[in-house]
PDB file of C-alpha atoms in Angstrom:
ATOM      1  CA  MET A   1     113.909 110.329  67.341  1.00  0.00           C
ATOM      2  CA  LEU A   2     115.828 110.531  70.630  1.00  0.00           C
ATOM      3  CA  LEU A   3     112.894 112.244  72.330  1.00  0.00           C
ATOM      4  CA  LEU A   4     110.540 109.571  71.023  1.00  0.00           C
ATOM      5  CA  PHE A   5     112.819 106.858  72.437  1.00  0.00           C
ATOM      6  CA  ILE A   6     113.049 108.595  75.822  1.00  0.00           C
ATOM      7  CA  PHE A   7     109.309 109.144  76.129  1.00  0.00           C
ATOM      8  CA  SER A   8     108.544 105.621  74.923  1.00  0.00           C
ATOM      9  CA  LEU A   9     110.870 104.228  77.592  1.00  0.00           C
ATOM     10  CA  VAL A  10     109.310 106.428  80.274  1.00  0.00           C
ATOM     11  CA  ALA A  11     105.855 105.354  79.082  1.00  0.00           C
ATOM     12  CA  TYR A  12     106.802 101.681  79.271  1.00  0.00           C
ATOM     13  CA  LEU A  13     108.200 102.058  82.790  1.00  0.00           C
ATOM     14  CA  LEU A  14     105.116 103.957  83.971  1.00  0.00           C
ATOM     15  CA  GLY A  15     102.912 101.361  82.340  1.00  0.00           C
ATOM     16  CA  SER A  16     104.837  98.674  84.204  1.00  0.00           C
ATOM     17  CA  LEU A  17     103.637 100.049  87.549  1.00  0.00           C
ATOM     18  CA  SER A  18     100.691  97.722  88.094  1.00  0.00           C
ATOM     19  CA  SER A  19      98.072  99.738  89.957  1.00  0.00           C
ATOM     20  CA  ALA A  20      96.082  96.612  90.788  1.00  0.00           C
ATOM     21  CA  ILE A  21      99.011  94.788  92.374  1.00  0.00           C
ATOM     22  CA  ILE A  22     100.242  97.858  94.264  1.00  0.00           C
ATOM     23  CA  VAL A  23      96.763  98.714  95.586  1.00  0.00           C
ATOM     24  CA  SER A  24      96.166  95.081  96.549  1.00  0.00           C
ATOM     25  CA  GLN A  25      99.431  94.984  98.487  1.00  0.00           C
ATOM     26  CA  CYS A  26      98.575  98.223 100.302  1.00  0.00           C
ATOM     27  CA  ALA A  27      95.069  96.936 101.126  1.00  0.00           C
ATOM     28  CA  GLY A  28      96.324  93.577 102.381  1.00  0.00           C
ATOM     29  CA  LEU A  29      94.763  91.621  99.519  1.00  0.00           C
ATOM     30  CA  ALA A  30      96.353  88.739  97.674  1.00  0.00           C
ATOM     31  CA  ASP A  31      97.989  89.270  94.289  1.00  0.00           C
ATOM     32  CA  PRO A  32      95.060  89.825  91.881  1.00  0.00           C
ATOM     33  CA  ARG A  33      96.811  87.579  89.370  1.00  0.00           C
ATOM     34  CA  THR A  34      95.975  84.678  91.705  1.00  0.00           C
ATOM     35  CA  GLN A  35      92.397  85.735  92.538  1.00  0.00           C
ATOM     36  CA  GLY A  36      89.142  86.139  90.638  1.00  0.00           C
ATOM     37  CA  SER A  37      89.722  86.271  86.894  1.00  0.00           C
ATOM     38  CA  GLY A  38      93.492  86.460  87.402  1.00  0.00           C
ATOM     39  CA  ASN A  39      93.670  89.808  85.636  1.00  0.00           C
ATOM     40  CA  PRO A  40      95.499  92.650  87.429  1.00  0.00           C
ATOM     41  CA  GLY A  41      93.028  95.323  86.444  1.00  0.00           C
ATOM     42  CA  ALA A  42      90.147  97.379  87.785  1.00  0.00           C
ATOM     43  CA  SER A  43      87.424  94.897  86.798  1.00  0.00           C
ATOM     44  CA  ASN A  44      89.035  92.082  88.791  1.00  0.00           C
ATOM     45  CA  ILE A  45      89.705  94.369  91.758  1.00  0.00           C
ATOM     46  CA  LEU A  46      86.006  95.269  91.640  1.00  0.00           C
ATOM     47  CA  ARG A  47      85.213  91.586  92.162  1.00  0.00           C
ATOM     48  CA  ILE A  48      87.750  90.853  94.887  1.00  0.00           C
ATOM     49  CA  GLY A  49      88.215  94.211  96.611  1.00  0.00           C
ATOM     50  CA  GLY A  50      85.134  96.329  95.989  1.00  0.00           C
ATOM     51  CA  LYS A  51      84.240  99.581  94.283  1.00  0.00           C
ATOM     52  CA  LYS A  52      86.555 101.947  96.151  1.00  0.00           C
ATOM     53  CA  LEU A  53      89.711  99.969  95.449  1.00  0.00           C
ATOM     54  CA  ALA A  54      88.596  99.374  91.868  1.00  0.00           C
ATOM     55  CA  GLY A  55      88.156 103.130  91.413  1.00  0.00           C
ATOM     56  CA  ILE A  56      91.687 103.782  92.661  1.00  0.00           C
ATOM     57  CA  VAL A  57      93.080 101.139  90.311  1.00  0.00           C
ATOM     58  CA  LEU A  58      91.103 102.538  87.389  1.00  0.00           C
ATOM     59  CA  LEU A  59      92.436 106.042  88.039  1.00  0.00           C
ATOM     60  CA  GLY A  60      95.999 104.759  88.356  1.00  0.00           C
ATOM     61  CA  ASP A  61      95.766 102.808  85.108  1.00  0.00           C
ATOM     62  CA  LEU A  62      94.269 105.790  83.279  1.00  0.00           C
ATOM     63  CA  LEU A  63      96.984 108.135  84.536  1.00  0.00           C
ATOM     64  CA  LYS A  64      99.893 105.929  83.529  1.00  0.00           C
ATOM     65  CA  GLY A  65      98.600 106.105  79.956  1.00  0.00           C
ATOM     66  CA  TRP A  66      97.685 109.792  80.110  1.00  0.00           C
ATOM     67  CA  ILE A  67     100.795 111.235  81.808  1.00  0.00           C
ATOM     68  CA  PRO A  68     103.555 110.181  79.374  1.00  0.00           C
ATOM     69  CA  VAL A  69     101.506 111.125  76.312  1.00  0.00           C
ATOM     70  CA  MET A  70     100.606 114.512  77.773  1.00  0.00           C
ATOM     71  CA  LEU A  71     104.239 115.192  78.689  1.00  0.00           C
ATOM     72  CA  ALA A  72     105.328 114.225  75.174  1.00  0.00           C
ATOM     73  CA  LYS A  73     102.657 116.531  73.762  1.00  0.00           C
ATOM     74  CA  LEU A  74     103.914 119.416  75.914  1.00  0.00           C
ATOM     75  CA  VAL A  75     107.433 119.124  74.456  1.00  0.00           C
ATOM     76  CA  GLY A  76     106.024 119.173  70.938  1.00  0.00           C
ATOM     77  CA  LEU A  77     106.226 115.588  69.699  1.00  0.00           C
ATOM     78  CA  PRO A  78     104.069 115.044  66.589  1.00  0.00           C
ATOM     79  CA  LEU A  79     100.809 113.119  66.705  1.00  0.00           C
ATOM     80  CA  ALA A  80     102.269 109.901  65.287  1.00  0.00           C
ATOM     81  CA  SER A  81     104.965 109.914  67.976  1.00  0.00           C
ATOM     82  CA  LEU A  82     102.338 110.510  70.651  1.00  0.00           C
ATOM     83  CA  ALA A  83     100.476 107.442  69.406  1.00  0.00           C
ATOM     84  CA  TRP A  84     103.632 105.345  69.847  1.00  0.00           C
ATOM     85  CA  VAL A  85     104.151 106.731  73.356  1.00  0.00           C
ATOM     86  CA  ALA A  86     100.589 105.639  74.186  1.00  0.00           C
ATOM     87  CA  PHE A  87     101.361 102.236  72.689  1.00  0.00           C
ATOM     88  CA  PHE A  88     104.409 101.715  74.900  1.00  0.00           C
ATOM     89  CA  ALA A  89     102.499 102.707  78.045  1.00  0.00           C
ATOM     90  CA  PHE A  90      99.966 100.064  77.013  1.00  0.00           C
ATOM     91  CA  ILE A  91     102.750  97.503  76.460  1.00  0.00           C
ATOM     92  CA  GLY A  92     104.114  98.289  79.918  1.00  0.00           C
ATOM     93  CA  HIS A  93     100.751  97.404  81.424  1.00  0.00           C
ATOM     94  CA  LEU A  94     100.599  94.145  79.480  1.00  0.00           C
ATOM     95  CA  TYR A  95     104.215  93.128  80.125  1.00  0.00           C
ATOM     96  CA  PRO A  96     105.400  94.981  83.264  1.00  0.00           C
ATOM     97  CA  VAL A  97     109.132  94.728  83.878  1.00  0.00           C
ATOM     98  CA  PHE A  98     108.566  95.219  87.623  1.00  0.00           C
ATOM     99  CA  PHE A  99     106.120  92.304  87.934  1.00  0.00           C
ATOM    100  CA  SER A 100     107.697  89.450  85.964  1.00  0.00           C
ATOM    101  CA  PHE A 101     106.117  90.637  82.687  1.00  0.00           C
ATOM    102  CA  ARG A 102     102.713  89.326  83.844  1.00  0.00           C
ATOM    103  CA  GLY A 103     100.305  92.207  83.424  1.00  0.00           C
ATOM    104  CA  GLY A 104      96.727  93.020  82.610  1.00  0.00           C
ATOM    105  CA  LYS A 105      94.685  93.680  79.512  1.00  0.00           C
ATOM    106  CA  GLY A 106      95.447  97.363  79.169  1.00  0.00           C
ATOM    107  CA  VAL A 107      91.980  98.791  78.594  1.00  0.00           C
ATOM    108  CA  ALA A 108      92.207 101.718  81.023  1.00  0.00           C
ATOM    109  CA  THR A 109      95.840 102.466  80.178  1.00  0.00           C
ATOM    110  CA  ALA A 110      95.007 102.536  76.475  1.00  0.00           C
ATOM    111  CA  LEU A 111      92.092 104.866  77.187  1.00  0.00           C
ATOM    112  CA  GLY A 112      94.281 107.209  79.220  1.00  0.00           C
ATOM    113  CA  GLY A 113      96.780 107.388  76.383  1.00  0.00           C
ATOM    114  CA  LEU A 114      94.058 108.057  73.824  1.00  0.00           C
ATOM    115  CA  LEU A 115      92.498 110.809  75.938  1.00  0.00           C
ATOM    116  CA  ALA A 116      95.869 112.568  76.025  1.00  0.00           C
ATOM    117  CA  LEU A 117      96.490 111.895  72.334  1.00  0.00           C
ATOM    118  CA  ALA A 118      93.228 113.524  71.226  1.00  0.00           C
ATOM    119  CA  TRP A 119      90.239 113.834  73.526  1.00  0.00           C
ATOM    120  CA  PRO A 120      87.643 113.035  70.806  1.00  0.00           C
ATOM    121  CA  VAL A 121      89.351 109.662  70.307  1.00  0.00           C
ATOM    122  CA  GLY A 122      89.172 108.944  74.021  1.00  0.00           C
ATOM    123  CA  LEU A 123      85.564 110.114  74.141  1.00  0.00           C
ATOM    124  CA  ILE A 124      84.634 107.702  71.352  1.00  0.00           C
ATOM    125  CA  GLY A 125      86.230 104.937  73.413  1.00  0.00           C
ATOM    126  CA  VAL A 126      84.361 105.886  76.585  1.00  0.00           C
ATOM    127  CA  LEU A 127      80.976 106.246  74.883  1.00  0.00           C
ATOM    128  CA  SER A 128      81.250 103.019  72.897  1.00  0.00           C
ATOM    129  CA  TRP A 129      82.400 101.139  76.021  1.00  0.00           C
ATOM    130  CA  GLY A 130      79.513 102.516  78.066  1.00  0.00           C
ATOM    131  CA  LEU A 131      76.933 101.725  75.383  1.00  0.00           C
ATOM    132  CA  ALA A 132      78.245  98.184  74.896  1.00  0.00           C
ATOM    133  CA  LEU A 133      78.265  97.571  78.658  1.00  0.00           C
ATOM    134  CA  PHE A 134      74.685  98.852  78.926  1.00  0.00           C
ATOM    135  CA  LEU A 135      73.539  96.581  76.090  1.00  0.00           C
ATOM    136  CA  PHE A 136      75.449  93.396  76.887  1.00  0.00           C
ATOM    137  CA  ARG A 137      76.467  93.640  80.592  1.00  0.00           C
ATOM    138  CA  TYR A 138      79.844  92.063  79.889  1.00  0.00           C
ATOM    139  CA  ILE A 139      82.909  94.170  80.727  1.00  0.00           C
ATOM    140  CA  SER A 140      85.033  92.082  78.357  1.00  0.00           C
ATOM    141  CA  VAL A 141      82.639  92.540  75.434  1.00  0.00           C
ATOM    142  CA  ALA A 142      82.393  96.270  76.110  1.00  0.00           C
ATOM    143  CA  SER A 143      86.182  96.576  76.164  1.00  0.00           C
ATOM    144  CA  MET A 144      86.712  94.691  72.908  1.00  0.00           C
ATOM    145  CA  LEU A 145      83.923  96.486  71.056  1.00  0.00           C
ATOM    146  CA  ALA A 146      85.152  99.872  72.283  1.00  0.00           C
ATOM    147  CA  ALA A 147      88.660  99.053  71.062  1.00  0.00           C
ATOM    148  CA  VAL A 148      87.381  98.135  67.599  1.00  0.00           C
ATOM    149  CA  VAL A 149      85.085 101.168  67.305  1.00  0.00           C
ATOM    150  CA  THR A 150      87.869 103.491  68.448  1.00  0.00           C
ATOM    151  CA  PHE A 151      90.314 102.024  65.945  1.00  0.00           C
ATOM    152  CA  PHE A 152      87.913 102.512  63.047  1.00  0.00           C
ATOM    153  CA  TYR A 153      87.375 106.114  64.112  1.00  0.00           C
ATOM    154  CA  VAL A 154      91.144 106.691  64.183  1.00  0.00           C
ATOM    155  CA  PHE A 155      91.498 104.882  60.832  1.00  0.00           C
ATOM    156  CA  TYR A 156      88.879 107.175  59.296  1.00  0.00           C
ATOM    157  CA  VAL A 157      90.216 110.438  60.728  1.00  0.00           C
ATOM    158  CA  TYR A 158      94.002 110.001  60.848  1.00  0.00           C
ATOM    159  CA  SER A 159      96.815 108.804  58.588  1.00  0.00           C
ATOM    160  CA  PHE A 160      98.736 105.506  58.665  1.00  0.00           C
ATOM    161  CA  PRO A 161     101.565 106.666  60.999  1.00  0.00           C
ATOM    162  CA  VAL A 162      98.937 107.477  63.630  1.00  0.00           C
ATOM    163  CA  TYR A 163      96.572 104.546  63.240  1.00  0.00           C
ATOM    164  CA  LEU A 164      99.293 101.853  63.026  1.00  0.00           C
ATOM    165  CA  PRO A 165     100.102 101.872  66.780  1.00  0.00           C
ATOM    166  CA  ILE A 166      96.379 102.119  67.565  1.00  0.00           C
ATOM    167  CA  PHE A 167      95.753  99.086  65.351  1.00  0.00           C
ATOM    168  CA  LEU A 168      98.460  97.136  67.201  1.00  0.00           C
ATOM    169  CA  MET A 169      96.923  98.129  70.533  1.00  0.00           C
ATOM    170  CA  THR A 170      93.531  96.903  69.341  1.00  0.00           C
ATOM    171  CA  VAL A 171      94.879  93.538  68.194  1.00  0.00           C
ATOM    172  CA  LEU A 172      96.799  92.979  71.429  1.00  0.00           C
ATOM    173  CA  LEU A 173      93.875  94.076  73.588  1.00  0.00           C
ATOM    174  CA  ILE A 174      91.549  91.583  71.910  1.00  0.00           C
ATOM    175  CA  ALA A 175      94.203  88.858  72.129  1.00  0.00           C
ATOM    176  CA  ARG A 176      94.503  89.475  75.866  1.00  0.00           C
ATOM    177  CA  HIS A 177      90.772  88.779  76.143  1.00  0.00           C
ATOM    178  CA  PHE A 178      91.132  85.264  74.693  1.00  0.00           C
ATOM    179  CA  SER A 179      90.124  83.590  77.967  1.00  0.00           C
ATOM    180  CA  ASN A 180      87.072  85.880  78.159  1.00  0.00           C
ATOM    181  CA  ILE A 181      86.117  84.913  74.609  1.00  0.00           C
ATOM    182  CA  GLN A 182      86.368  81.244  75.576  1.00  0.00           C
ATOM    183  CA  ARG A 183      84.136  81.807  78.603  1.00  0.00           C
ATOM    184  CA  LEU A 184      81.632  83.722  76.474  1.00  0.00           C
ATOM    185  CA  PHE A 185      81.278  80.724  74.157  1.00  0.00           C
ATOM    186  CA  GLN A 186      81.037  78.404  77.166  1.00  0.00           C
ATOM    187  CA  GLY A 187      78.423  80.604  78.815  1.00  0.00           C
ATOM    188  CA  THR A 188      80.529  81.095  81.952  1.00  0.00           C
ATOM    189  CA  GLU A 189      81.655  84.704  81.501  1.00  0.00           C
ATOM    190  CA  PRO A 190      80.256  86.733  84.453  1.00  0.00           C
ATOM    191  CA  ARG A 191      77.885  89.579  83.685  1.00  0.00           C
ATOM    192  CA  LEU A 192      78.059  92.877  85.515  1.00  0.00           C
ATOM    193  CA  THR A 193      74.959  93.153  87.695  1.00  0.00           C
ATOM    194  CA  ARG A 194      73.754  95.305  90.575  1.00  0.00           C
ATOM    195  CA  THR A 195      74.217  92.314  92.855  1.00  0.00           C
ATOM    196  CA  ASN A 196      77.917  91.814  92.190  1.00  0.00           C
ATOM    197  CA  LEU A 197      78.466  95.567  92.225  1.00  0.00           C
ATOM    198  CA  ASN A 198      77.063  95.741  95.737  1.00  0.00           C
ATOM    199  CA  GLN A 199      78.826  92.682  97.138  1.00  0.00           C
ATOM    200  CA  LYS A 200      81.627  94.888  98.470  1.00  0.00           C
ATOM    201  CA  LYS A 201      81.697  98.626  99.042  1.00  0.00           C
TER     202      LYS A 201
END
């Protein structure tokens, strides 16, 4: 129990390091929470800073989910505990203590945690996200559908102690996309196109 507490705390603190805000500061950009969609994540950095910066942010967000779970796995924590460590890294991204508890949506951080938890789970997330993005061209839709598909896979394969934190992650991730859902119904949610991909390098 003590190890779970320690790793959960470490995961939360790592999750609280907002890659988007840090990269924006280093690149001389404004706080991403005040630009574009207002979300401090890779998709918003893609819009306001270009592909290279977005790639750095994506990698940073993946790693802060992957690292604490992998470290916890190396010391022998059971699978259910690893799922909670992934959850707290995700919570850190959503509510970062270092940035006034105003964080992002947690998609990449959740994926990083799931890849460390069990790579087939992460692979399901990646494949379902990619397929949904190809079909619908909305990053938000792809993220929400991937979260739901991944949860149902975990629900089918694993027991309650493992799928409970994954369920909570799924609910929170969808809730964080509320503004995207509103824009989808209003017809104002931006699609991902070759044009907006090539606006900035």
